[in-house]
Coordinates of C-alpha atoms and ligand atoms in Angstrom, one line a residue:
M1 CA 0.0 0.2 -0.2
A2 CA 1.0 3.2 -0.7
S3 CA 3.5 5.1 1.8
S4 CA 2.1 8.1 3.7
S5 CA 4.2 11.9 2.9
L6 CA 2.0 13.5 5.7
F7 CA 2.6 11.2 8.6
Q8 CA 6.2 10.0 8.5
S9 CA 8.1 8.0 11.1
P10 CA 10.8 6.2 11.2
P11 CA 10.7 2.6 10.2
L12 CA 10.7 0.6 13.8
F13 CA 13.0 -2.3 13.0
S14 CA 13.9 -4.4 10.1
L15 CA 10.9 -6.4 10.2
Q16 CA 8.6 -3.8 8.6
P17 CA 5.8 -5.6 6.5
K18 CA 5.2 -3.5 2.8
T19 CA 2.0 -3.7 3.1
H20 CA -27.5 -7.0 30.0
T21 CA -29.2 -6.2 31.0
P22 CA -28.5 -3.9 34.6
L23 CA -28.5 -6.9 37.1
K24 CA -32.3 -6.6 39.1
P25 CA -31.5 -5.9 42.0
H26 CA -31.5 -9.0 44.3
F27 CA -33.4 -11.6 41.6
F28 CA -32.1 -14.5 42.9
A29 CA -32.0 -17.3 43.9
I30 CA -33.6 -18.1 40.4
K31 CA -37.0 -19.8 40.4
A32 CA -36.7 -22.1 37.4
S33 CA -40.5 -22.4 35.8
A34 CA -41.6 -26.1 36.6
Q35 CA -40.2 -27.5 33.7
S36 CA -37.1 -26.7 34.0
T37 CA -37.0 -27.9 37.7
P38 CA -34.7 -30.7 37.5
S39 CA -35.3 -34.0 38.7
A40 CA -34.1 -35.5 42.0
S41 CA -31.4 -37.9 40.3
Q42 CA -30.1 -34.5 39.1
P43 CA -27.3 -32.7 40.5
T44 CA -27.7 -29.0 41.5
P45 CA -27.8 -26.6 39.0
P46 CA -25.5 -24.1 38.1
Q47 CA -26.2 -21.1 40.6
P48 CA -26.2 -17.7 39.7
I49 CA -23.9 -15.3 41.9
V50 CA -25.4 -13.8 44.6
S51 CA -23.9 -11.4 46.9
K52 CA -21.0 -13.1 49.4
P53 CA -19.2 -12.1 52.1
R54 CA -15.4 -10.8 50.9
R55 CA -13.2 -13.7 50.4
P56 CA -10.2 -14.2 52.7
A57 CA -7.3 -12.0 52.1
D58 CA -5.2 -15.0 51.2
E59 CA -6.9 -16.6 48.5
N60 CA -7.2 -15.7 45.6
I61 CA -10.1 -15.7 43.1
R62 CA -9.0 -18.9 41.4
D63 CA -9.1 -20.6 45.1
E64 CA -12.2 -19.3 45.8
A65 CA -13.8 -20.9 42.8
R66 CA -12.1 -24.2 44.0
R67 CA -13.5 -23.8 47.5
N68 CA -17.5 -23.5 46.0
N69 CA -17.2 -26.1 43.4
P70 CA -14.8 -28.3 44.8
T71 CA -16.7 -31.6 43.8
H72 CA -15.8 -30.6 39.7
S73 CA -19.4 -32.2 39.2
H74 CA -20.4 -31.4 35.5
R75 CA -23.7 -32.6 34.2
F76 CA -23.2 -31.0 30.9
S77 CA -21.0 -32.5 28.5
A78 CA -20.2 -32.0 24.8
K79 CA -18.4 -34.2 22.0
Y80 CA -16.8 -33.5 18.1
V81 CA -19.1 -34.8 16.1
P82 CA -18.5 -34.5 11.4
F83 CA -19.9 -31.1 11.1
N84 CA -23.5 -31.2 9.3
A85 CA -23.5 -35.5 9.5
D86 CA -26.9 -36.8 9.4
P87 CA -27.4 -37.7 13.5
S88 CA -29.7 -40.9 12.0
S89 CA -26.6 -42.4 9.9
S90 CA -23.5 -41.3 11.6
T91 CA -21.3 -42.7 15.1
E92 CA -18.5 -40.7 14.4
S93 CA -17.8 -38.3 17.3
Y94 CA -14.6 -38.1 19.4
S95 CA -14.0 -37.2 23.0
L96 CA -12.9 -33.3 24.0
D97 CA -9.6 -34.2 24.8
E98 CA -8.5 -35.9 21.9
I99 CA -6.5 -34.5 19.1
V100 CA -8.7 -34.6 16.1
Y101 CA -9.4 -31.5 14.1
R102 CA -10.7 -33.6 10.7
S103 CA -13.8 -36.3 10.3
Q104 CA -12.8 -39.8 9.0
S105 CA -14.2 -38.3 5.7
G106 CA -11.7 -35.1 5.7
G107 CA -14.6 -33.0 6.8
L108 CA -15.0 -30.3 9.4
L109 CA -15.7 -31.2 12.7
D110 CA -18.4 -29.4 15.5
V111 CA -18.6 -29.4 19.0
Q112 CA -22.1 -30.6 19.4
H113 CA -23.3 -30.4 22.8
D114 CA -25.9 -32.4 24.9
M115 CA -28.5 -30.4 24.4
D116 CA -30.9 -33.3 26.0
A117 CA -29.3 -32.3 29.7
L118 CA -29.3 -28.7 28.8
K119 CA -32.6 -28.6 28.0
N120 CA -33.5 -29.6 31.8
Y121 CA -33.8 -25.7 32.4
D122 CA -36.0 -23.4 30.8
G123 CA -34.7 -20.6 28.7
K124 CA -35.3 -18.0 31.5
Y125 CA -33.2 -20.0 33.8
W126 CA -30.2 -19.1 31.0
R127 CA -31.4 -16.2 30.6
D128 CA -30.9 -15.1 34.4
L129 CA -27.8 -17.5 35.1
F130 CA -25.9 -15.4 32.3
D131 CA -26.9 -11.8 33.5
S132 CA -26.2 -13.1 36.6
R133 CA -22.6 -12.8 35.9
V134 CA -21.8 -9.9 33.6
G135 CA -19.8 -7.5 35.2
K136 CA -18.1 -9.3 37.9
T137 CA -15.0 -10.9 38.3
T138 CA -15.7 -14.0 40.0
W139 CA -13.8 -16.8 38.3
P140 CA -14.3 -17.5 35.4
Y141 CA -17.5 -15.8 35.1
G142 CA -15.8 -12.9 34.7
S143 CA -15.3 -13.9 31.2
G144 CA -18.2 -12.6 28.2
V145 CA -16.9 -16.2 27.0
W146 CA -16.5 -18.2 30.2
S147 CA -19.8 -16.8 31.9
K148 CA -21.7 -19.4 29.1
K149 CA -19.2 -22.3 30.2
E150 CA -21.6 -24.6 30.5
W151 CA -22.2 -23.6 26.8
V152 CA -18.9 -23.7 25.7
L153 CA -17.1 -26.5 27.3
P154 CA -18.9 -27.7 30.2
E155 CA -16.7 -30.3 31.2
I156 CA -13.4 -28.1 31.6
D157 CA -12.4 -27.6 35.0
S158 CA -12.5 -23.7 36.5
D159 CA -9.0 -24.2 37.4
D160 CA -7.4 -24.8 33.8
I161 CA -9.1 -22.2 31.9
V162 CA -7.1 -19.5 30.6
S163 CA -8.8 -16.0 30.5
A164 CA -8.3 -12.9 30.3
F165 CA -11.9 -11.6 31.2
E166 CA -12.5 -11.3 27.3
G167 CA -15.8 -10.4 25.3
N168 CA -19.0 -8.5 27.5
S169 CA -17.5 -6.3 24.8
N170 CA -19.2 -2.8 24.2
L171 CA -22.5 -3.1 21.7
F172 CA -22.1 0.6 20.8
W173 CA -25.3 2.5 19.4
A174 CA -24.0 4.3 15.9
E175 CA -26.4 7.1 16.5
R176 CA -24.8 10.0 14.6
F177 CA -23.8 7.6 11.4
G178 CA -27.4 5.3 11.2
K179 CA -28.8 8.9 11.0
Q180 CA -26.3 10.6 9.0
F181 CA -25.3 8.6 7.0
L182 CA -28.6 5.8 6.3
G183 CA -31.9 7.1 7.7
M184 CA -31.3 4.3 10.4
S185 CA -32.4 4.1 13.9
E186 CA -31.3 1.2 15.3
L187 CA -27.8 0.8 13.9
W188 CA -25.6 -1.1 16.9
V189 CA -21.9 -2.0 16.5
K190 CA -20.6 -4.7 18.3
H191 CA -17.1 -3.5 18.9
C192 CA -15.9 -7.3 19.5
G193 CA -11.9 -5.0 19.1
I194 CA -11.8 -3.6 22.3
S195 CA -11.2 -6.9 23.9
H196 CA -7.3 -8.0 25.5
T197 CA -5.3 -8.2 22.1
G198 CA -7.6 -6.2 19.8
S199 CA -9.6 -8.6 18.2
F200 CA -12.6 -10.8 17.9
K201 CA -10.3 -13.9 18.1
D202 CA -9.4 -13.6 22.0
L203 CA -13.1 -15.4 22.4
G204 CA -12.4 -18.1 20.7
M205 CA -8.7 -18.6 21.8
T206 CA -9.2 -18.7 25.6
V207 CA -11.5 -21.7 24.7
L208 CA -8.6 -23.5 22.8
V209 CA -5.5 -22.3 24.9
S210 CA -7.7 -23.9 28.4
Q211 CA -8.1 -26.8 26.8
V212 CA -4.7 -27.0 25.5
N213 CA -3.7 -26.5 28.9
R214 CA -6.1 -29.3 30.1
L215 CA -4.2 -31.5 27.5
R216 CA -0.9 -30.6 28.7
K217 CA -2.0 -31.1 32.5
M218 CA -3.4 -34.7 31.4
N219 CA 0.3 -35.2 29.8
R220 CA -1.1 -35.3 25.9
P221 CA 1.4 -34.8 23.5
V222 CA 1.6 -31.0 23.2
V223 CA 4.4 -29.5 22.9
G224 CA 3.4 -26.1 21.8
V225 CA 0.3 -24.4 20.1
G226 CA 0.3 -22.7 16.4
C227 CA -1.4 -21.5 14.0
A228 CA -1.5 -19.6 10.2
S229 CA -2.5 -15.9 10.8
T230 CA -3.2 -13.0 8.3
G231 CA -2.3 -10.7 12.2
D232 CA -4.9 -11.5 14.9
T233 CA -5.2 -15.1 15.7
S234 CA -1.6 -15.0 15.9
A235 CA -1.8 -11.8 18.4
A236 CA -4.7 -14.0 20.5
L237 CA -2.9 -17.2 20.9
S238 CA 0.3 -15.5 21.6
A239 CA -1.5 -14.0 24.3
Y240 CA -3.0 -16.6 26.1
C241 CA 0.3 -19.0 25.4
A242 CA 2.0 -16.7 27.2
S243 CA -0.1 -15.9 29.9
A244 CA -0.6 -20.0 30.4
G245 CA 3.2 -20.1 29.9
I246 CA 2.9 -22.8 26.7
P247 CA 4.6 -22.1 24.2
S248 CA 3.1 -20.5 20.6
I249 CA 4.7 -20.7 17.3
V250 CA 2.8 -18.5 14.5
F251 CA 3.0 -18.6 10.4
L252 CA 2.9 -15.6 9.3
P253 CA 2.9 -14.0 5.8
A254 CA 5.7 -11.7 5.2
N255 CA 5.0 -8.2 4.4
R256 CA 1.1 -9.2 4.4
I257 CA 0.4 -7.6 7.8
S258 CA 0.1 -4.2 10.1
I259 CA 3.1 -3.5 12.0
A260 CA 0.8 -3.6 15.6
Q261 CA -0.3 -6.8 14.4
L262 CA 3.2 -8.3 13.7
V263 CA 5.0 -6.7 17.1
Q264 CA 2.1 -8.4 19.2
P265 CA 3.4 -12.3 18.9
I266 CA 7.2 -10.8 19.1
A267 CA 6.3 -9.1 22.4
N268 CA 4.4 -11.9 23.7
G269 CA 7.0 -14.5 23.3
A270 CA 6.0 -17.0 20.7
F271 CA 8.4 -18.4 17.8
V272 CA 7.2 -16.4 14.8
L273 CA 8.2 -17.3 11.3
S274 CA 7.9 -14.6 8.5
L275 CA 7.2 -16.9 4.9
D276 CA 6.8 -15.5 1.5
T277 CA 3.8 -17.1 0.3
D278 CA -0.1 -15.8 1.5
F279 CA -2.2 -16.3 4.5
D280 CA -3.6 -19.9 2.1
G281 CA -0.3 -20.7 2.3
C282 CA 0.9 -20.6 5.7
M283 CA -2.9 -22.0 6.7
H284 CA -1.6 -25.3 4.3
L285 CA 2.2 -25.3 5.7
I286 CA 0.8 -25.1 9.4
R287 CA -1.4 -27.9 8.3
E288 CA 1.1 -30.0 7.4
V289 CA 3.6 -29.2 10.4
T290 CA 0.8 -29.9 13.1
S291 CA 0.5 -33.4 11.4
E292 CA 3.7 -34.3 12.0
L293 CA 4.5 -32.6 15.1
P294 CA 3.1 -32.0 18.9
I295 CA 1.6 -28.6 18.5
Y296 CA -1.4 -28.1 18.8
L297 CA -3.7 -26.2 15.9
A298 CA -4.9 -22.8 17.0
N299 CA -6.8 -22.1 13.5
S300 CA -10.8 -21.9 13.1
L301 CA -10.5 -25.6 11.5
N302 CA -10.2 -26.3 15.1
S303 CA -13.6 -26.1 16.1
L304 CA -13.0 -25.4 19.5
R305 CA -12.3 -21.8 19.0
L306 CA -15.7 -21.4 17.7
E307 CA -17.4 -22.1 21.2
G308 CA -15.9 -19.3 22.5
Q309 CA -16.7 -17.5 19.6
K310 CA -20.3 -18.1 19.7
T311 CA -20.8 -16.4 22.6
A312 CA -20.5 -12.5 21.0
A313 CA -23.9 -13.9 19.5
I314 CA -25.2 -14.7 22.9
E315 CA -23.6 -11.6 24.2
I316 CA -26.2 -9.2 21.9
L317 CA -28.9 -10.8 22.1
Q318 CA -28.7 -10.6 26.4
Q319 CA -27.1 -7.1 25.7
F320 CA -30.7 -6.4 24.0
D321 CA -32.4 -7.5 26.9
W322 CA -32.9 -11.1 24.7
E323 CA -34.7 -8.9 22.1
V324 CA -33.6 -10.4 18.6
P325 CA -32.2 -8.2 16.5
D326 CA -33.0 -8.2 12.8
W327 CA -30.1 -8.0 10.9
V328 CA -26.3 -8.9 12.1
I329 CA -23.3 -8.4 9.3
V330 CA -19.8 -9.8 10.1
P331 CA -17.0 -9.4 7.7
G332 CA -15.8 -13.3 6.4
G333 CA -12.4 -14.3 5.6
N334 CA -11.8 -18.0 6.5
L335 CA -15.4 -18.0 7.6
G336 CA -15.5 -19.4 11.4
N337 CA -17.0 -16.4 12.7
I338 CA -20.2 -16.3 10.6
Y339 CA -21.1 -19.9 11.2
A340 CA -20.0 -19.2 15.6
F341 CA -22.4 -15.8 15.1
Y342 CA -25.3 -18.6 13.3
K343 CA -24.4 -21.4 16.5
G344 CA -24.9 -19.1 19.5
F345 CA -28.2 -17.5 17.6
H346 CA -29.5 -20.8 17.4
M347 CA -28.6 -22.6 20.6
C348 CA -30.5 -19.5 22.3
K349 CA -33.5 -20.5 19.6
E350 CA -33.0 -24.1 20.4
L351 CA -32.9 -23.3 24.3
G352 CA -36.0 -21.0 24.5
L353 CA -33.8 -18.1 25.3
V354 CA -35.6 -16.2 22.6
D355 CA -38.0 -17.1 19.6
R356 CA -36.6 -16.5 16.7
I357 CA -32.5 -15.7 14.9
P358 CA -31.5 -12.4 13.3
R359 CA -30.9 -12.8 9.4
L360 CA -26.7 -12.7 9.2
V361 CA -24.9 -10.8 6.5
C362 CA -21.6 -12.1 5.5
A363 CA -19.5 -9.2 4.1
Q364 CA -16.0 -9.8 2.3
A365 CA -13.6 -7.7 0.2
A366 CA -13.9 -7.9 -3.6
N367 CA -10.1 -8.4 -3.5
A368 CA -10.8 -11.4 -1.6
N369 CA -14.4 -12.9 -2.6
P370 CA -14.8 -16.5 -2.6
L371 CA -18.1 -16.2 -0.8
Y372 CA -19.3 -13.6 -2.9
L373 CA -18.9 -15.1 -5.8
H374 CA -20.2 -19.2 -4.6
Y375 CA -23.6 -17.2 -3.2
K376 CA -24.1 -15.0 -6.7
S377 CA -23.4 -18.2 -8.3
G378 CA -26.6 -19.3 -6.5
W379 CA -24.2 -21.3 -4.1
K380 CA -22.8 -24.1 -7.1
E381 CA -20.1 -25.6 -6.9
F382 CA -17.1 -23.4 -4.9
K383 CA -14.2 -21.9 -6.3
S384 CA -11.4 -20.8 -3.9
I385 CA -9.7 -17.8 -5.8
K386 CA -5.8 -15.8 -5.4
A387 CA -7.0 -13.4 -2.8
N388 CA -5.2 -9.9 -4.2
T389 CA -4.2 -7.4 -1.8
T390 CA -6.7 -5.4 0.1
F391 CA -6.7 -2.7 2.9
A392 CA -8.8 -5.5 4.9
S393 CA -5.9 -7.6 5.1
A394 CA -7.1 -10.2 8.0
I395 CA -9.4 -11.1 5.1
Q396 CA -6.9 -11.6 2.4
I397 CA -7.9 -15.2 2.1
G398 CA -8.6 -17.2 -1.2
D399 CA -9.7 -20.7 -0.3
P400 CA -11.4 -20.5 3.3
V401 CA -11.4 -23.4 5.5
S402 CA -14.9 -23.2 6.9
I403 CA -16.7 -22.4 3.3
D404 CA -18.9 -25.8 4.5
R405 CA -20.0 -24.0 7.9
A406 CA -20.4 -20.2 6.4
V407 CA -23.0 -21.7 3.2
Y408 CA -24.5 -23.7 6.2
A409 CA -24.7 -20.6 8.5
L410 CA -26.4 -18.5 5.3
K411 CA -28.7 -20.9 4.2
N412 CA -29.9 -21.3 7.5
S413 CA -30.3 -18.0 8.3
N414 CA -31.9 -16.9 5.1
G415 CA -28.8 -14.7 4.6
I416 CA -26.9 -13.1 2.3
V417 CA -23.1 -12.0 1.0
E418 CA -21.9 -8.6 -0.1
E419 CA -18.6 -7.6 -1.3
A420 CA -16.9 -4.2 -1.1
T421 CA -14.1 -2.1 -3.2
E422 CA -11.2 -1.0 -1.9
E423 CA -12.5 2.7 -2.2
E424 CA -15.8 1.7 -0.8
L425 CA -14.6 0.0 2.4
M426 CA -11.9 2.9 3.0
D427 CA -14.7 5.4 2.5
A428 CA -17.3 3.4 4.8
M429 CA -14.3 3.1 7.3
A430 CA -13.2 7.4 7.2
Q431 CA -16.8 8.1 7.4
A432 CA -17.9 5.4 10.3
D433 CA -14.7 7.5 12.0
S434 CA -15.9 10.9 11.1
T435 CA -18.9 10.0 13.3
G436 CA -16.7 9.3 16.6
M437 CA -16.0 5.5 15.8
F438 CA -12.3 4.6 15.1
I439 CA -12.6 1.0 13.4
C440 CA -10.8 -1.2 11.1
P441 CA -10.9 -1.8 7.5
H442 CA -12.9 -5.3 7.9
T443 CA -15.2 -3.2 9.7
G444 CA -15.4 -1.2 6.7
V445 CA -16.4 -3.8 4.7
A446 CA -19.3 -4.7 6.8
L447 CA -20.5 -0.8 6.8
T448 CA -20.4 -1.3 2.8
A449 CA -22.7 -4.2 2.5
L450 CA -25.0 -1.7 4.8
I451 CA -24.6 0.8 2.5
K452 CA -25.4 -1.2 -0.5
L453 CA -28.4 -3.0 1.3
R454 CA -29.8 -0.1 2.6
K455 CA -29.6 1.7 -0.5
S456 CA -31.6 -1.5 -2.4
G457 CA -34.0 -1.6 0.4
V458 CA -33.3 -4.5 1.8
I459 CA -32.3 -3.8 5.1
G460 CA -35.4 -1.2 6.1
P461 CA -35.0 2.4 8.4
T462 CA -36.1 0.8 11.3
D463 CA -34.1 -2.6 11.2
R464 CA -32.5 -3.1 14.4
T465 CA -29.1 -3.8 12.7
V466 CA -25.7 -4.7 14.2
V467 CA -22.5 -4.6 12.7
V468 CA -19.9 -6.5 13.8
S469 CA -16.6 -4.9 14.4
T470 CA -14.2 -7.4 14.5
A471 CA -11.0 -5.3 15.2
H472 CA -9.7 -2.4 17.1
G473 CA -9.1 0.2 14.6
L474 CA -5.6 1.2 16.3
K475 CA -3.6 -2.3 14.6
F476 CA -4.4 -0.6 11.2
T477 CA -3.2 2.7 11.6
Q478 CA -1.0 3.3 8.1
S479 CA -4.4 2.7 6.4
K480 CA -6.5 5.7 7.6
I481 CA -2.8 7.5 7.1
D482 CA -2.6 6.3 3.8
Y483 CA -6.2 7.6 3.1
H484 CA -6.2 10.9 5.4
S485 CA -2.9 11.2 3.3
K486 CA -5.0 11.4 -0.3
D487 CA -2.0 9.2 -1.0
I488 CA -3.7 6.0 -2.5
K489 CA -3.0 4.8 -5.9
D490 CA -6.9 5.1 -8.1
I491 CA -9.2 5.8 -4.8
A492 CA -10.0 10.0 -4.3
C493 CA -10.6 9.3 -0.5
R494 CA -13.5 11.8 -0.4
F495 CA -13.6 11.9 3.1
A496 CA -9.9 12.7 3.9
N497 CA -9.2 15.5 6.8
P498 CA -5.5 15.8 6.3
P499 CA -3.7 18.0 9.2
V500 CA -3.4 21.8 7.9
H501 CA 0.0 22.8 8.2
V502 CA 0.7 26.3 9.1
K503 CA 2.7 28.8 10.0
A504 CA 3.4 29.4 14.1
D505 CA 2.1 33.1 13.7
F506 CA -1.0 34.6 15.6
G507 CA -2.4 36.1 12.2
S508 CA -1.7 32.9 10.2
V509 CA -3.5 30.4 13.1
M510 CA -6.2 33.2 13.3
D511 CA -6.9 33.0 9.3
V512 CA -7.1 29.3 9.4
L513 CA -9.3 29.3 12.5
K514 CA -11.4 31.8 11.3
K515 CA -11.7 29.8 7.6
Y516 CA -12.4 26.5 9.5
L517 CA -15.1 28.2 12.1
L518 CA -17.0 29.8 8.6
S519 CA -17.2 26.7 7.2
K520 CA -19.0 24.9 10.2
A521 CA -21.1 27.7 11.6
P522 CA -24.6 26.1 11.7
K523 CA -26.9 28.1 8.6
Y524 CA -30.1 29.3 10.1
Ligands
PLP1 C1 -10.2 -8.4 12.2 C2 -10.8 -9.5 11.7 N1 -11.9 -9.9 10.8 C3 -13.0 -10.5 10.1 C4 -12.0 -11.7 9.7 C5 -12.7 -12.4 9.5 O1 -13.1 -13.3 10.2 P1 -13.1 -15.4 9.5 O2 -12.0 -16.0 9.6 O3 -13.8 -16.5 10.8 O4 -14.2 -14.9 9.0 C6 -10.8 -12.3 10.6 C7 -9.7 -13.1 10.1 O5 -10.0 -13.9 9.5 C8 -10.4 -10.9 11.1 O6 -8.5 -11.3 11.7
LIG2 N1 -7.6 -13.1 10.2 C1 -7.2 -14.6 10.8 C2 -7.2 -15.2 9.6 C3 -6.7 -16.8 10.3 O1 -8.5 -17.3 11.1 P1 -8.6 -18.0 11.8 O2 -10.1 -17.8 12.2 O3 -9.0 -19.7 11.1 O4 -7.6 -18.4 12.8 C4 -6.2 -14.1 11.5 O5 -6.5 -12.7 12.4 O6 -5.0 -15.2 11.5

């Protein structure tokens, strides 16, 4: 991408890339309805958090969790099954303690929960339980992911969990952007990037690294954890591994990720391989390597990751007080996240927390749009592509591993796929930023999809719409610098706001300011 003339700074080092509801006062103990009353043979259900005496000074939150749950009894369970297999004909399944990423036929796997056990409790029970855990420091429920532990990894011991209290991210009412650019009153942005390592990947990585922590304690052959990455998976993996003292190995496409993303695994002590290939090449290599070496695969091919990521969908419902939005728009690359959102919404419907699911939109960069092409062809045969460079660099993926999951999610949610050109995504990002956000280019892709669907009337002015913002804008400052410098070939940068160089004297400054204030004065 173009380098800036207005914002130049010296290179850092040689590895430079080129390119809830509010808690109801004392609403516990919850009374489960008749349907949700557990039978006498069942152990006590998970209890909502009630106000409690302060723990002893020499006890930490892990010790406290251990004391409160000494038997570690579990009544819920989950296992791997082949993705979308017909339950009447497939008996293939694996314990989550096995190291397996693919089914016998080579297809994807899915984590299947014991839904009958979860259905012993009604929707109100689950809503109240999840609501009771928001905003607490009780281990591990202070995490937006682990506050839904029974639906995520029900059998893991809380002691094995590696968490940075991720999740519970801001659902931002984009009032001005909605009104000014879209004539919409109910536009919301789920800021998944306001997170420990700056992207939604933390939601999945806490689950995966926790399970690895458990496997290592069980003496399973896992020396390290590895991933291929466009920058966010690697940041999350290295941070969670560093926190647990587990070696991490990351394969990055050389010169294709931002400096901010590159420095994250370096700082967290990962073993970083910069490879002269694109993400799809790195993905291919990490799959080969993890089948030979005791390195656990951390990409979303591993269905454990999606169990954490699905909690963002549950959180959206929770933040709307369990009212279902009409649309949820997700930028897609390797395509695990769109399925994770579907799965979260679908579980909430199946378990009676809500009565429907939103329509999903997956948004891709036009330069890396294999799903879009597949959708436009009427879901005929899928063809991977060679993805071109895009400012939305984290979704520069041509051969997405979760294509089948994405198609399933879209077909079952009456979903839509849209695409965004480089100019569209950069303009959308600049426009959103100008209303007080600071989004990443991938969120610009999702906003472009929204703009298009509003223009065509598919999304109505009062439709409650959630745009999923997947990474923090601060990871992608170079793209913003290029845009505001009007330094991008073939892009007009219509919303650029470059700094004004002024002579450092009172008169010059006053002249410039008067001109500016006149242009901004309200016209009565
Ligand atoms: C910032 C960002 N947004 C969106 C995506 C797309 O997510 P997925 O690969 O699950 O489709 C990724 C990673 O691919 C990402 O890093
Ligand atoms: N954007 C991702 C690409 C890999 O996706 P994953 O969800 O399969 O790990 C990244 O940041 O690496």
